[in-house]
């Protein structure tokens, strides 16, 4: 019914910890069908995976002939999924497998996607949900929704960092059923600076090389067919649900000195957002305020940053919806 596909490359410590978690004696998923897509690791990760595959015959360890990049590996996972449902994992996340029974109960209702991660109360609206699905392991998907059109769109969207949003967009476009587990299985930690590309290449496509979170997300939103829905989603473009001025600051930071990318960013915004961007851009460049975990910061001319108001740090707790 459910298979798990782990994508990995050169993270031996993370890979070891993830496999220890999922193949522990008490793990509820250790006997499921497993496929590990190894992007031709060179740091010993392949040996670690091989040792688990020898112990657990339900693991299919595939080492690619060439490193196809992190996003290429995501698209490949979507291509090979065969069971009724599949869950795609990365190897550096925090899991709560003690909640696995929630998955079993939720899948009985046959949703097209089951959201299993926690991220700032995603049930509030579609904006939170769609943005949450940028996180690869956020949901368990019904495999039958991976059509040829979805795969084609996924490969095209690799340069925008989010090939898996081709599937999420298809679910939104076709008004498919998306459910939530009662409790999260995985903690989502947003990271706008993670670059998903093949390392150590002499040549990298400039479109991918200069990509960053907000621009990739805005480009991905073009896969939403309904304009009203697309415009609704476009209002919230920051990975951590921060105000639009944060996205403007990110755009200036990444796009200054490149008129082409400035135009690309402007073109994917709707009319209201373009006007707001043009109003905020000079203000944000000179003086911008940003709320972070440790306090409120001010930056001048995008370089000088000072903490204005410190926050009292709270103890971390297990996330819950």
Short mmCIF file of N, CA and C in Angstrom, two decimals, residues 102-210:
data_model
loop_
_atom_site.label_atom_id
_atom_site.label_comp_id
_atom_site.label_asym_id
_atom_site.label_seq_id
_atom_site.Cartn_x
_atom_site.Cartn_y
_atom_site.Cartn_z
N UNK A 102 -1.43 7.31 13.30
CA UNK A 102 -2.25 8.36 12.69
C UNK A 102 -2.26 8.24 11.17
N UNK A 103 -1.13 7.82 10.60
CA UNK A 103 -1.05 7.64 9.15
C UNK A 103 -1.94 6.49 8.71
N UNK A 104 -1.84 5.39 9.41
CA UNK A 104 -2.67 4.23 9.06
C UNK A 104 -4.16 4.57 9.08
N UNK A 105 -4.57 5.32 10.07
CA UNK A 105 -5.98 5.70 10.18
C UNK A 105 -6.38 6.65 9.07
N UNK A 106 -5.54 7.62 8.78
CA UNK A 106 -5.87 8.64 7.78
C UNK A 106 -5.92 8.05 6.37
N UNK A 107 -5.04 7.09 6.07
CA UNK A 107 -5.00 6.52 4.73
C UNK A 107 -6.22 5.65 4.43
N UNK A 108 -6.93 5.25 5.46
CA UNK A 108 -8.15 4.48 5.24
C UNK A 108 -9.20 5.29 4.50
N UNK A 109 -9.10 6.62 4.60
CA UNK A 109 -10.04 7.51 3.92
C UNK A 109 -9.64 7.79 2.48
N UNK A 110 -8.53 7.21 2.04
CA UNK A 110 -8.06 7.30 0.66
C UNK A 110 -7.87 8.74 0.16
N UNK A 111 -7.12 9.56 0.88
CA UNK A 111 -6.87 10.92 0.39
C UNK A 111 -5.89 10.88 -0.79
N UNK A 112 -5.86 11.94 -1.57
CA UNK A 112 -4.88 12.04 -2.65
C UNK A 112 -3.53 12.48 -2.13
N UNK A 113 -3.53 13.15 -1.00
CA UNK A 113 -2.29 13.49 -0.30
C UNK A 113 -2.59 13.58 1.18
N UNK A 114 -1.64 13.13 1.99
CA UNK A 114 -1.78 13.17 3.44
C UNK A 114 -0.61 13.96 4.00
N UNK A 115 -0.90 15.14 4.53
CA UNK A 115 0.15 16.00 5.08
C UNK A 115 0.56 15.47 6.45
N UNK A 116 1.86 15.21 6.61
CA UNK A 116 2.36 14.58 7.84
C UNK A 116 3.37 15.45 8.57
N UNK A 117 3.62 16.64 8.08
CA UNK A 117 4.60 17.52 8.71
C UNK A 117 3.92 18.68 9.41
N UNK A 118 4.68 19.33 10.27
CA UNK A 118 4.18 20.47 11.01
C UNK A 118 4.83 21.74 10.45
N UNK A 119 4.00 22.76 10.19
CA UNK A 119 4.57 24.03 9.74
C UNK A 119 3.56 25.16 9.95
N UNK A 120 3.63 25.83 11.05
CA UNK A 120 2.88 27.05 11.29
C UNK A 120 1.40 26.92 10.97
N UNK A 121 0.78 25.89 11.50
CA UNK A 121 -0.65 25.67 11.36
C UNK A 121 -1.11 25.72 9.90
N UNK A 122 -0.75 24.73 9.09
CA UNK A 122 -1.05 24.77 7.66
C UNK A 122 -2.53 24.69 7.33
N UNK A 123 -3.36 24.29 8.30
CA UNK A 123 -4.78 24.13 8.01
C UNK A 123 -5.53 25.46 7.92
N UNK A 124 -4.84 26.56 8.15
CA UNK A 124 -5.50 27.87 8.10
C UNK A 124 -6.04 28.17 6.70
N UNK A 125 -5.22 27.98 5.68
CA UNK A 125 -5.67 28.27 4.33
C UNK A 125 -4.74 27.62 3.32
N UNK A 126 -5.11 27.75 2.06
CA UNK A 126 -4.36 27.12 0.98
C UNK A 126 -2.95 27.69 0.85
N UNK A 127 -2.77 28.96 1.23
CA UNK A 127 -1.43 29.55 1.14
C UNK A 127 -0.44 28.77 1.99
N UNK A 128 -0.83 28.51 3.24
CA UNK A 128 0.05 27.78 4.14
C UNK A 128 0.28 26.36 3.62
N UNK A 129 -0.78 25.75 3.12
CA UNK A 129 -0.68 24.37 2.65
C UNK A 129 0.26 24.26 1.45
N UNK A 130 0.05 25.09 0.43
CA UNK A 130 0.87 24.98 -0.78
C UNK A 130 2.34 25.26 -0.46
N UNK A 131 2.56 26.25 0.39
CA UNK A 131 3.94 26.58 0.75
C UNK A 131 4.57 25.45 1.57
N UNK A 132 3.75 24.81 2.40
CA UNK A 132 4.26 23.69 3.17
C UNK A 132 4.73 22.56 2.27
N UNK A 133 4.06 22.38 1.15
CA UNK A 133 4.39 21.27 0.26
C UNK A 133 5.68 21.50 -0.52
N UNK A 134 6.31 22.67 -0.35
CA UNK A 134 7.66 22.85 -0.90
C UNK A 134 8.64 21.93 -0.16
N UNK A 135 8.31 21.59 1.06
CA UNK A 135 9.15 20.71 1.89
C UNK A 135 8.93 19.28 1.43
N UNK A 136 9.96 18.65 0.92
CA UNK A 136 9.82 17.36 0.22
C UNK A 136 9.06 16.31 1.01
N UNK A 137 9.39 16.05 2.30
CA UNK A 137 8.70 14.96 3.02
C UNK A 137 7.37 15.38 3.64
N UNK A 138 6.85 16.56 3.28
CA UNK A 138 5.65 17.07 3.93
C UNK A 138 4.44 16.17 3.80
N UNK A 139 4.35 15.43 2.69
CA UNK A 139 3.12 14.69 2.44
C UNK A 139 3.39 13.31 1.86
N UNK A 140 2.47 12.42 2.15
CA UNK A 140 2.40 11.11 1.50
C UNK A 140 1.40 11.24 0.36
N UNK A 141 1.82 10.85 -0.85
CA UNK A 141 1.00 11.10 -2.04
C UNK A 141 0.45 9.80 -2.62
N UNK A 142 -0.74 9.91 -3.22
CA UNK A 142 -1.30 8.80 -3.97
C UNK A 142 -0.61 8.75 -5.33
N UNK A 143 -0.04 7.61 -5.65
CA UNK A 143 0.82 7.48 -6.82
C UNK A 143 0.07 7.66 -8.13
N UNK A 144 -1.19 7.32 -8.18
CA UNK A 144 -1.94 7.39 -9.43
C UNK A 144 -2.06 8.82 -9.97
N UNK A 145 -1.82 9.81 -9.12
CA UNK A 145 -1.88 11.21 -9.55
C UNK A 145 -0.61 11.67 -10.27
N UNK A 146 0.41 10.80 -10.30
CA UNK A 146 1.64 11.16 -11.02
C UNK A 146 1.45 10.79 -12.49
N UNK A 147 0.92 11.70 -13.25
CA UNK A 147 0.68 11.48 -14.67
C UNK A 147 1.92 11.87 -15.47
N UNK A 148 1.89 11.60 -16.77
CA UNK A 148 2.99 12.00 -17.63
C UNK A 148 3.14 13.53 -17.64
N UNK A 149 2.01 14.24 -17.59
CA UNK A 149 2.07 15.70 -17.54
C UNK A 149 2.76 16.17 -16.27
N UNK A 150 2.47 15.51 -15.15
CA UNK A 150 3.10 15.88 -13.87
C UNK A 150 4.60 15.65 -13.92
N UNK A 151 5.01 14.50 -14.46
CA UNK A 151 6.44 14.21 -14.56
C UNK A 151 7.15 15.20 -15.47
N UNK A 152 6.52 15.54 -16.58
CA UNK A 152 7.12 16.50 -17.50
C UNK A 152 7.28 17.86 -16.82
N UNK A 153 6.25 18.29 -16.09
CA UNK A 153 6.32 19.57 -15.37
C UNK A 153 7.35 19.52 -14.25
N UNK A 154 7.48 18.36 -13.62
CA UNK A 154 8.46 18.21 -12.54
C UNK A 154 9.88 18.40 -13.06
N UNK A 155 10.19 17.78 -14.19
CA UNK A 155 11.53 17.95 -14.76
C UNK A 155 11.78 19.40 -15.17
N UNK A 156 10.76 20.03 -15.74
CA UNK A 156 10.92 21.43 -16.14
C UNK A 156 11.18 22.31 -14.92
N UNK A 157 10.55 21.95 -13.79
CA UNK A 157 10.63 22.80 -12.59
C UNK A 157 11.84 22.50 -11.72
N UNK A 158 12.72 21.62 -12.17
CA UNK A 158 13.93 21.33 -11.39
C UNK A 158 14.76 22.59 -11.18
N UNK A 159 14.83 23.45 -12.20
CA UNK A 159 15.63 24.67 -12.09
C UNK A 159 15.04 25.65 -11.08
N UNK A 160 13.77 25.48 -10.73
CA UNK A 160 13.13 26.33 -9.73
C UNK A 160 13.17 25.73 -8.33
N UNK A 161 13.93 24.61 -8.17
CA UNK A 161 14.15 23.94 -6.89
C UNK A 161 13.00 23.04 -6.45
N UNK A 162 11.81 23.15 -7.02
CA UNK A 162 10.64 22.46 -6.49
C UNK A 162 9.97 21.57 -7.53
N UNK A 163 10.63 20.52 -8.01
CA UNK A 163 9.97 19.64 -8.99
C UNK A 163 8.72 18.98 -8.43
N UNK A 164 8.71 18.70 -7.12
CA UNK A 164 7.57 18.03 -6.50
C UNK A 164 6.32 18.91 -6.44
N UNK A 165 6.48 20.24 -6.62
CA UNK A 165 5.30 21.10 -6.66
C UNK A 165 4.48 20.89 -7.93
N UNK A 166 5.03 20.20 -8.90
CA UNK A 166 4.22 19.83 -10.07
C UNK A 166 3.08 18.93 -9.64
N UNK A 167 3.36 18.00 -8.73
CA UNK A 167 2.33 17.10 -8.22
C UNK A 167 1.36 17.86 -7.32
N UNK A 168 1.88 18.70 -6.44
CA UNK A 168 1.02 19.49 -5.56
C UNK A 168 0.11 20.40 -6.37
N UNK A 169 0.64 21.01 -7.41
CA UNK A 169 -0.16 21.91 -8.26
C UNK A 169 -1.27 21.14 -8.96
N UNK A 170 -0.96 19.94 -9.41
CA UNK A 170 -1.96 19.12 -10.07
C UNK A 170 -3.11 18.79 -9.12
N UNK A 171 -2.79 18.53 -7.86
CA UNK A 171 -3.83 18.24 -6.88
C UNK A 171 -4.72 19.46 -6.66
N UNK A 172 -4.10 20.65 -6.57
CA UNK A 172 -4.88 21.88 -6.40
C UNK A 172 -5.73 22.15 -7.63
N UNK A 173 -5.12 22.00 -8.81
CA UNK A 173 -5.84 22.28 -10.06
C UNK A 173 -7.06 21.38 -10.24
N UNK A 174 -6.96 20.15 -9.77
CA UNK A 174 -8.03 19.18 -9.97
C UNK A 174 -8.89 18.98 -8.73
N UNK A 175 -8.72 19.88 -7.76
CA UNK A 175 -9.55 19.86 -6.55
C UNK A 175 -9.53 18.49 -5.87
N UNK A 176 -8.32 17.93 -5.73
CA UNK A 176 -8.16 16.63 -5.11
C UNK A 176 -8.23 16.73 -3.58
N UNK A 177 -8.43 15.59 -2.96
CA UNK A 177 -8.61 15.54 -1.51
C UNK A 177 -7.25 15.52 -0.80
N UNK A 178 -7.01 16.51 0.04
CA UNK A 178 -5.78 16.60 0.83
C UNK A 178 -6.15 16.56 2.30
N UNK A 179 -5.61 15.60 3.02
CA UNK A 179 -5.93 15.41 4.44
C UNK A 179 -4.70 15.68 5.30
N UNK A 180 -4.92 15.72 6.61
CA UNK A 180 -3.85 15.96 7.57
C UNK A 180 -3.88 14.88 8.65
N UNK A 181 -2.72 14.45 9.09
CA UNK A 181 -2.67 13.57 10.25
C UNK A 181 -2.98 14.39 11.50
N UNK A 182 -3.47 13.71 12.53
CA UNK A 182 -3.81 14.41 13.76
C UNK A 182 -2.58 15.01 14.41
N UNK A 183 -1.46 14.31 14.31
CA UNK A 183 -0.20 14.78 14.87
C UNK A 183 0.88 14.66 13.80
N UNK A 184 1.88 15.54 13.84
CA UNK A 184 2.92 15.51 12.79
C UNK A 184 3.90 14.36 12.98
N UNK A 185 4.42 13.88 11.87
CA UNK A 185 5.48 12.88 11.89
C UNK A 185 6.85 13.47 11.65
N UNK A 186 6.86 14.69 11.17
CA UNK A 186 8.14 15.30 10.80
C UNK A 186 8.07 16.80 11.06
N UNK A 187 9.17 17.35 11.52
CA UNK A 187 9.25 18.78 11.78
C UNK A 187 9.82 19.49 10.58
N UNK A 188 9.11 20.49 10.10
CA UNK A 188 9.58 21.27 8.97
C UNK A 188 10.38 22.46 9.47
N UNK A 189 11.63 22.55 9.01
CA UNK A 189 12.49 23.68 9.36
C UNK A 189 12.80 24.42 8.07
N UNK A 190 12.16 25.58 7.81
CA UNK A 190 12.37 26.27 6.55
C UNK A 190 13.79 26.81 6.44
N UNK A 191 14.35 26.72 5.25
CA UNK A 191 15.70 27.23 5.00
C UNK A 191 15.73 27.83 3.61
N UNK A 192 15.63 29.14 3.56
CA UNK A 192 15.56 29.82 2.26
C UNK A 192 16.89 29.78 1.51
N UNK A 193 17.97 29.43 2.19
CA UNK A 193 19.29 29.50 1.56
C UNK A 193 19.81 28.17 1.06
N UNK A 194 19.02 27.10 1.20
CA UNK A 194 19.47 25.80 0.72
C UNK A 194 19.45 25.80 -0.81
N UNK A 195 20.61 25.53 -1.42
CA UNK A 195 20.71 25.47 -2.86
C UNK A 195 20.79 24.01 -3.27
N UNK A 196 19.85 23.57 -4.11
CA UNK A 196 19.79 22.17 -4.51
C UNK A 196 20.34 22.03 -5.92
N UNK A 197 21.62 21.79 -6.02
CA UNK A 197 22.21 21.62 -7.34
C UNK A 197 23.36 20.63 -7.23
N UNK A 198 23.78 20.14 -8.37
CA UNK A 198 24.91 19.23 -8.38
C UNK A 198 26.18 20.01 -8.06
N UNK A 199 26.93 19.63 -7.02
CA UNK A 199 28.11 20.39 -6.64
C UNK A 199 29.31 20.09 -7.54
N UNK A 200 30.28 20.97 -7.46
CA UNK A 200 31.59 20.75 -8.09
C UNK A 200 31.50 20.58 -9.60
N UNK A 201 30.60 21.32 -10.24
CA UNK A 201 30.52 21.28 -11.69
C UNK A 201 31.25 22.47 -12.29
N UNK A 202 31.89 22.24 -13.42
CA UNK A 202 32.55 23.35 -14.11
C UNK A 202 31.53 24.30 -14.71
N UNK A 203 30.39 23.76 -15.12
CA UNK A 203 29.35 24.60 -15.70
C UNK A 203 28.01 24.30 -15.04
N UNK A 204 27.34 25.34 -14.58
CA UNK A 204 26.00 25.22 -14.02
C UNK A 204 25.10 26.18 -14.78
N UNK A 205 23.94 25.70 -15.22
CA UNK A 205 23.00 26.55 -15.93
C UNK A 205 22.76 27.83 -15.14
N UNK A 206 22.96 28.99 -15.74
CA UNK A 206 22.81 30.26 -15.01
C UNK A 206 21.44 30.43 -14.37
N UNK A 207 20.39 29.89 -15.00
CA UNK A 207 19.06 30.00 -14.43
C UNK A 207 18.97 29.29 -13.09
N UNK A 208 19.66 28.15 -12.98
CA UNK A 208 19.66 27.40 -11.72
C UNK A 208 20.65 28.00 -10.73
N UNK A 209 21.78 28.46 -11.23
CA UNK A 209 22.83 28.98 -10.37
C UNK A 209 22.37 30.21 -9.60
N UNK A 210 21.55 31.04 -10.22
CA UNK A 210 21.10 32.27 -9.60
C UNK A 210 19.72 32.16 -8.97
#
